[in-house]
Amino acid sequence: MRGWEQIKTRQSEVVRFLVNSYRKNRLVHAYILEGAKGVGKLSVAKNFAKMLLCESEDKICGTCRSCQMIDQEGHVNVYVIRKEGNNIKKEQIQTLQSEFSKMAAEDSAKIYIIEDADKMSVSAANSLLKFLEEPMKNTYALLLTENKQMLLPTIRSRAVVLSFKSLSQEELINQYVEAGIHQYASIVAALTQNLEEGILLAQSKRLASLVDLVLKTEDCFVKTKLDPSILLMQYQELFKEKESQFLYLKLLMIYYEDVLKLKLGQTDQLAFRVYSSSLSASEQCNTMTSCLNKLRAMLEAEKRLIANANLMLCFDQLFLQMRGGI
């Protein structure tokens, strides 16, 4: 089937499953697309919609009005939901249900795509569950997530899970190096599978500032013994953006994953490999248990940020837990 060629080179199993299901009339009403950021989940979701709505007999043409409108996210039968702030709200799911109920009598397929589906609030997830339990005719749900375990078990049980393959870290790093990215190649490779997004991130001042802050934060634990919360105060302008708050936390997690890898002798898989002296100092100051405890504390801090907790209180608590982990 046309239109899948570019995606098929990386996600052949997912594409084969969906195309065969379509051809054999075995599509189900809900799919969970699970995979790392940038592996092509949204592209597959949009192609799924094109496969059902393309106006050409030779699907997917990519040039008809329906295909173009799906690409532009303007097709009336394709509804895309994204986070508003830190999560997906109940009202967004209710609006979806209302919009689709108006089209209940139509024969053409209706598709809704939820990006970061694991970021639904509890009330939003429960509203979606009711929608999944009593699916309308010819309606299909595509839930995109990096971690299916973050979805309600009752939602997972009502959907087919399609797992996306990731490029290896070294394959990604080589692509970034070929694109002229050197110092941050291994770090952005750990952050995203999307090459274009990774290049833009690696070239931004924000990433450089946040990597520097992660290293300085670790120095507070290993060398200076200063309070890292004071350090964060110097980056208030940067931390006004929610995206920067989450990116800092993600980079800190990646750093401690590197420390664990060092302890396991996996020196060829380090994201912060160009900062070997800092990693070595951290590896000497931490046990396996303390690293794991710190990573758990970071995951809890991420949940608090998603729940709109006070920024400084959130990080104060995190740093206090990390201090106790050394």
Short mmCIF file of C-alpha atoms in Angstrom, two decimals:
data_model
loop_
_atom_site.label_atom_id
_atom_site.label_comp_id
_atom_site.label_asym_id
_atom_site.label_seq_id
_atom_site.Cartn_x
_atom_site.Cartn_y
_atom_site.Cartn_z
CA MET A 1 0.00 0.00 0.00
CA ARG A 2 1.35 3.40 -0.99
CA GLY A 3 2.14 6.09 1.57
CA TRP A 4 3.81 3.83 4.13
CA GLU A 5 7.23 3.57 2.44
CA GLN A 6 9.18 6.02 4.61
CA ILE A 7 7.70 4.81 7.90
CA LYS A 8 8.01 1.15 6.88
CA THR A 9 11.82 1.35 6.79
CA ARG A 10 11.85 1.85 10.57
CA GLN A 11 8.56 0.36 11.75
CA SER A 12 7.95 -2.53 9.36
CA GLU A 13 6.15 -4.77 11.87
CA VAL A 14 3.72 -2.06 12.97
CA VAL A 15 2.96 -1.05 9.38
CA ARG A 16 2.52 -4.68 8.26
CA PHE A 17 0.10 -5.37 11.12
CA LEU A 18 -2.08 -2.32 10.44
CA VAL A 19 -2.17 -2.76 6.66
CA ASN A 20 -3.00 -6.47 6.92
CA SER A 21 -5.69 -5.78 9.50
CA TYR A 22 -7.22 -3.19 7.17
CA ARG A 23 -7.12 -5.46 4.13
CA LYS A 24 -8.66 -8.37 6.06
CA ASN A 25 -11.28 -6.12 7.69
CA ARG A 26 -9.93 -6.92 11.15
CA LEU A 27 -9.37 -3.45 12.55
CA VAL A 28 -10.23 -2.99 16.22
CA HIS A 29 -11.63 0.15 17.78
CA ALA A 30 -8.56 1.12 19.85
CA TYR A 31 -4.79 0.94 19.49
CA ILE A 32 -2.00 1.97 21.84
CA LEU A 33 1.09 3.14 19.95
CA GLU A 34 4.01 2.79 22.35
CA GLY A 35 7.55 3.95 21.70
CA ALA A 36 10.25 6.49 22.45
CA LYS A 37 9.80 10.11 21.51
CA GLY A 38 10.41 10.66 17.82
CA VAL A 39 10.00 7.06 16.56
CA GLY A 40 7.08 7.99 14.28
CA LYS A 41 3.96 7.31 16.35
CA LEU A 42 2.11 10.41 15.12
CA SER A 43 3.09 9.72 11.50
CA VAL A 44 1.69 6.19 11.79
CA ALA A 45 -1.49 7.50 13.45
CA LYS A 46 -2.06 10.01 10.65
CA ASN A 47 -1.37 7.35 8.02
CA PHE A 48 -3.91 5.11 9.71
CA ALA A 49 -6.47 7.91 9.29
CA LYS A 50 -5.45 8.41 5.64
CA MET A 51 -5.79 4.69 5.01
CA LEU A 52 -9.45 4.91 6.08
CA LEU A 53 -10.32 8.30 4.57
CA CYS A 54 -8.19 8.68 1.44
CA GLU A 55 -10.35 9.56 -1.58
CA SER A 56 -8.18 7.59 -4.01
CA GLU A 57 -8.71 3.92 -4.75
CA ASP A 58 -4.93 3.50 -4.67
CA LYS A 59 -4.52 4.29 -0.96
CA ILE A 60 -2.64 6.17 0.47
CA CYS A 61 -2.31 8.83 -2.28
CA GLY A 62 -1.11 11.67 -0.02
CA THR A 63 -2.39 14.29 -2.46
CA CYS A 64 -6.19 14.20 -2.23
CA ARG A 65 -8.05 16.72 -0.09
CA SER A 66 -8.58 14.22 2.73
CA CYS A 67 -4.90 13.24 2.95
CA GLN A 68 -3.81 16.87 2.92
CA MET A 69 -6.36 17.88 5.55
CA ILE A 70 -5.22 15.02 7.80
CA ASP A 71 -1.61 16.20 7.49
CA GLN A 72 -2.73 19.72 8.42
CA GLU A 73 -4.92 18.38 11.25
CA GLY A 74 -7.96 20.01 9.76
CA HIS A 75 -10.03 16.99 8.73
CA VAL A 76 -13.46 17.00 10.37
CA ASN A 77 -13.33 13.24 10.99
CA VAL A 78 -9.87 13.22 12.57
CA TYR A 79 -9.59 14.69 16.06
CA VAL A 80 -6.17 15.25 17.66
CA ILE A 81 -5.86 15.84 21.40
CA ARG A 82 -2.70 17.18 23.03
CA LYS A 83 -1.80 18.29 26.55
CA GLU A 84 -3.12 21.61 27.78
CA GLY A 85 -0.45 22.67 30.23
CA ASN A 86 0.88 19.60 31.99
CA ASN A 87 -1.90 17.14 31.24
CA ILE A 88 -4.93 16.20 29.18
CA LYS A 89 -8.08 17.37 30.87
CA LYS A 90 -11.50 15.78 31.27
CA GLU A 91 -13.07 18.62 29.30
CA GLN A 92 -10.95 17.75 26.26
CA ILE A 93 -12.26 14.18 26.26
CA GLN A 94 -15.82 15.40 26.75
CA THR A 95 -15.45 17.78 23.78
CA LEU A 96 -14.21 14.86 21.69
CA GLN A 97 -17.23 12.76 22.68
CA SER A 98 -19.57 15.61 21.88
CA GLU A 99 -18.04 16.24 18.46
CA PHE A 100 -18.14 12.59 17.47
CA SER A 101 -21.69 12.07 18.72
CA LYS A 102 -22.82 14.69 16.18
CA MET A 103 -21.42 12.47 13.41
CA ALA A 104 -22.74 9.18 14.79
CA ALA A 105 -25.01 8.59 11.81
CA GLU A 106 -22.28 9.06 9.19
CA ASP A 107 -20.75 6.02 7.52
CA SER A 108 -17.23 7.39 7.06
CA ALA A 109 -14.59 6.49 9.64
CA LYS A 110 -13.95 8.72 12.64
CA ILE A 111 -10.49 8.69 14.20
CA TYR A 112 -9.21 10.34 17.34
CA ILE A 113 -5.53 10.58 18.18
CA ILE A 114 -4.38 11.32 21.73
CA GLU A 115 -0.74 12.33 22.03
CA ASP A 116 0.95 11.71 25.40
CA ALA A 117 -2.07 9.64 26.41
CA ASP A 118 -0.33 8.74 29.67
CA LYS A 119 -0.62 12.41 30.67
CA MET A 120 -4.41 12.23 31.00
CA SER A 121 -5.77 13.36 34.34
CA VAL A 122 -7.60 10.68 36.32
CA SER A 123 -10.98 12.17 35.39
CA ALA A 124 -9.96 12.40 31.71
CA ALA A 125 -8.83 8.77 31.71
CA ASN A 126 -12.11 7.66 33.28
CA SER A 127 -14.09 9.63 30.69
CA LEU A 128 -12.09 8.01 27.91
CA LEU A 129 -12.67 4.59 29.45
CA LYS A 130 -16.43 5.05 29.15
CA PHE A 131 -15.91 6.00 25.50
CA LEU A 132 -13.82 2.86 24.91
CA GLU A 133 -16.30 0.59 26.69
CA GLU A 134 -19.11 1.62 24.34
CA PRO A 135 -17.35 2.50 21.06
CA MET A 136 -19.42 4.13 18.35
CA LYS A 137 -19.65 2.45 14.97
CA ASN A 138 -16.67 3.00 12.67
CA THR A 139 -14.76 4.96 15.33
CA TYR A 140 -11.08 4.34 16.06
CA ALA A 141 -8.85 5.47 18.92
CA LEU A 142 -5.08 5.84 18.63
CA LEU A 143 -3.41 6.45 21.99
CA LEU A 144 0.22 7.55 21.71
CA THR A 145 2.53 7.02 24.68
CA GLU A 146 6.15 6.48 25.63
CA ASN A 147 5.11 4.08 28.40
CA LYS A 148 1.94 2.01 28.22
CA GLN A 149 2.29 1.12 31.91
CA MET A 150 1.34 4.70 32.75
CA LEU A 151 -2.11 4.12 31.25
CA LEU A 152 -4.95 2.66 33.30
CA PRO A 153 -4.97 -1.17 33.13
CA THR A 154 -8.62 -0.99 32.10
CA ILE A 155 -7.68 1.18 29.11
CA ARG A 156 -4.81 -1.13 28.14
CA SER A 157 -7.14 -4.13 28.25
CA ARG A 158 -9.45 -2.55 25.68
CA ALA A 159 -6.78 -1.77 23.08
CA VAL A 160 -4.23 -3.54 20.91
CA VAL A 161 -0.69 -2.48 21.84
CA LEU A 162 1.73 -1.80 18.98
CA SER A 163 5.34 -1.35 20.12
CA PHE A 164 7.63 0.83 18.01
CA LYS A 165 11.29 0.05 17.51
CA SER A 166 13.94 2.62 18.42
CA LEU A 167 17.18 3.25 16.60
CA SER A 168 20.17 2.22 18.66
CA GLN A 169 21.92 5.03 20.50
CA GLU A 170 25.02 4.67 18.31
CA GLU A 171 22.95 4.82 15.11
CA LEU A 172 21.37 8.05 16.31
CA ILE A 173 24.69 9.51 17.45
CA ASN A 174 26.22 8.81 14.04
CA GLN A 175 23.34 10.61 12.35
CA TYR A 176 23.78 13.63 14.61
CA VAL A 177 27.54 13.71 14.01
CA GLU A 178 26.92 13.57 10.25
CA ALA A 179 24.56 16.53 10.71
CA GLY A 180 27.33 18.51 12.42
CA ILE A 181 26.30 17.89 16.03
CA HIS A 182 29.23 16.76 18.15
CA GLN A 183 29.33 17.82 21.82
CA TYR A 184 25.66 17.05 22.55
CA ALA A 185 25.14 14.20 20.05
CA SER A 186 24.97 11.44 22.66
CA ILE A 187 22.75 13.51 24.96
CA VAL A 188 20.12 14.39 22.34
CA ALA A 189 20.24 10.75 21.19
CA ALA A 190 19.05 9.84 24.69
CA LEU A 191 16.32 12.49 24.57
CA THR A 192 14.63 11.93 21.21
CA GLN A 193 14.52 9.60 18.22
CA ASN A 194 13.46 12.51 15.99
CA LEU A 195 16.58 13.68 14.15
CA GLU A 196 15.19 17.08 13.14
CA GLU A 197 13.99 17.82 16.66
CA GLY A 198 17.31 16.65 18.12
CA ILE A 199 19.35 18.91 15.85
CA LEU A 200 17.28 21.96 16.80
CA LEU A 201 17.60 21.07 20.48
CA ALA A 202 21.37 20.51 20.25
CA GLN A 203 21.80 23.91 18.60
CA SER A 204 19.74 25.75 21.21
CA LYS A 205 21.14 27.80 24.06
CA ARG A 206 18.59 26.18 26.35
CA LEU A 207 20.13 22.72 26.10
CA ALA A 208 23.63 24.07 26.74
CA SER A 209 22.37 25.93 29.82
CA LEU A 210 20.49 22.94 31.20
CA VAL A 211 23.39 20.52 30.67
CA ASP A 212 25.62 22.99 32.49
CA LEU A 213 23.07 23.21 35.31
CA VAL A 214 22.91 19.40 35.64
CA LEU A 215 26.70 19.24 36.01
CA LYS A 216 26.70 22.08 38.54
CA THR A 217 23.86 20.40 40.45
CA GLU A 218 25.89 17.22 40.72
CA ASP A 219 28.92 19.23 41.86
CA CYS A 220 26.80 20.39 44.80
CA PHE A 221 26.43 16.77 45.91
CA VAL A 222 29.92 15.54 45.08
CA LYS A 223 32.29 18.48 45.52
CA THR A 224 31.04 21.78 46.94
CA LYS A 225 28.30 20.44 49.28
CA LEU A 226 26.31 23.60 48.52
CA ASP A 227 22.51 23.63 48.40
CA PRO A 228 21.51 23.07 44.73
CA SER A 229 18.25 24.93 45.35
CA ILE A 230 20.28 28.13 45.60
CA LEU A 231 21.85 27.25 42.27
CA LEU A 232 18.42 26.92 40.67
CA MET A 233 17.56 30.46 41.74
CA GLN A 234 20.20 31.69 39.30
CA TYR A 235 18.28 30.04 36.44
CA GLN A 236 14.87 31.54 37.19
CA GLU A 237 14.43 33.03 33.73
CA LEU A 238 15.09 29.69 32.07
CA PHE A 239 12.79 27.85 34.46
CA LYS A 240 9.80 30.06 33.67
CA GLU A 241 9.10 27.65 30.82
CA LYS A 242 7.52 24.34 31.85
CA GLU A 243 9.35 22.61 29.04
CA SER A 244 12.68 23.62 30.56
CA GLN A 245 11.67 22.31 33.99
CA PHE A 246 10.85 18.88 32.58
CA LEU A 247 13.92 18.85 30.32
CA TYR A 248 16.20 19.62 33.28
CA LEU A 249 14.66 16.76 35.23
CA LYS A 250 14.97 14.41 32.25
CA LEU A 251 18.65 15.34 31.80
CA LEU A 252 19.27 14.71 35.50
CA MET A 253 17.68 11.27 35.13
CA ILE A 254 19.84 10.50 32.09
CA TYR A 255 22.93 11.57 34.03
CA TYR A 256 22.17 9.14 36.87
CA GLU A 257 21.34 6.39 34.41
CA ASP A 258 24.88 6.97 33.12
CA VAL A 259 26.26 6.63 36.63
CA LEU A 260 24.49 3.26 36.91
CA LYS A 261 25.89 2.19 33.56
CA LEU A 262 29.40 3.07 34.74
CA LYS A 263 28.92 0.84 37.76
CA LEU A 264 27.80 -1.96 35.45
CA GLY A 265 30.76 -1.43 33.13
CA GLN A 266 28.60 -0.25 30.21
CA THR A 267 30.98 2.57 29.28
CA ASP A 268 30.07 2.48 25.58
CA GLN A 269 26.45 3.51 26.23
CA LEU A 270 26.92 6.79 28.11
CA ALA A 271 24.92 9.87 27.12
CA PHE A 272 27.16 12.25 29.12
CA ARG A 273 30.29 10.55 27.77
CA VAL A 274 32.10 13.83 27.03
CA TYR A 275 31.84 14.71 30.74
CA SER A 276 33.73 11.64 31.91
CA SER A 277 35.45 13.28 34.88
CA SER A 278 32.13 14.41 36.37
CA LEU A 279 30.61 10.95 35.82
CA SER A 280 33.62 9.24 37.41
CA ALA A 281 33.36 11.43 40.51
CA SER A 282 29.63 10.66 40.80
CA GLU A 283 30.24 6.95 40.30
CA GLN A 284 32.71 6.92 43.21
CA CYS A 285 30.30 8.78 45.52
CA ASN A 286 27.24 6.63 44.82
CA THR A 287 26.23 3.05 45.41
CA MET A 288 23.86 1.18 43.14
CA THR A 289 21.15 1.59 45.76
CA SER A 290 21.64 5.35 46.11
CA CYS A 291 21.47 5.79 42.32
CA LEU A 292 18.21 3.87 42.16
CA ASN A 293 16.77 5.83 45.08
CA LYS A 294 17.65 9.11 43.38
CA LEU A 295 16.06 8.03 40.13
CA ARG A 296 12.87 7.07 42.01
CA ALA A 297 12.90 10.50 43.67
CA MET A 298 13.20 12.15 40.25
CA LEU A 299 10.21 10.19 38.93
CA GLU A 300 8.18 11.34 41.94
CA ALA A 301 9.32 14.92 41.31
CA GLU A 302 8.15 14.62 37.71
CA LYS A 303 4.71 13.52 38.90
CA ARG A 304 4.56 16.53 41.23
CA LEU A 305 5.45 18.89 38.36
CA ILE A 306 2.74 17.32 36.20
CA ALA A 307 0.31 17.97 39.07
CA ASN A 308 1.36 21.66 39.07
CA ALA A 309 3.22 21.55 42.38
CA ASN A 310 5.19 24.63 43.37
CA LEU A 311 8.41 24.57 41.37
CA MET A 312 10.89 25.41 44.13
CA LEU A 313 9.17 23.23 46.74
CA CYS A 314 9.22 20.37 44.26
CA PHE A 315 12.96 20.65 43.68
CA ASP A 316 13.71 21.40 47.35
CA GLN A 317 12.10 18.07 48.22
CA LEU A 318 13.95 16.30 45.41
CA PHE A 319 17.35 17.63 46.44
CA LEU A 320 16.67 16.75 50.08
CA GLN A 321 15.91 13.16 49.03
CA MET A 322 18.99 13.05 46.82
CA ARG A 323 21.18 14.36 49.63
CA GLY A 324 20.00 11.53 51.81
CA GLY A 325 20.78 9.05 49.04
CA ILE A 326 24.54 9.62 49.04
#
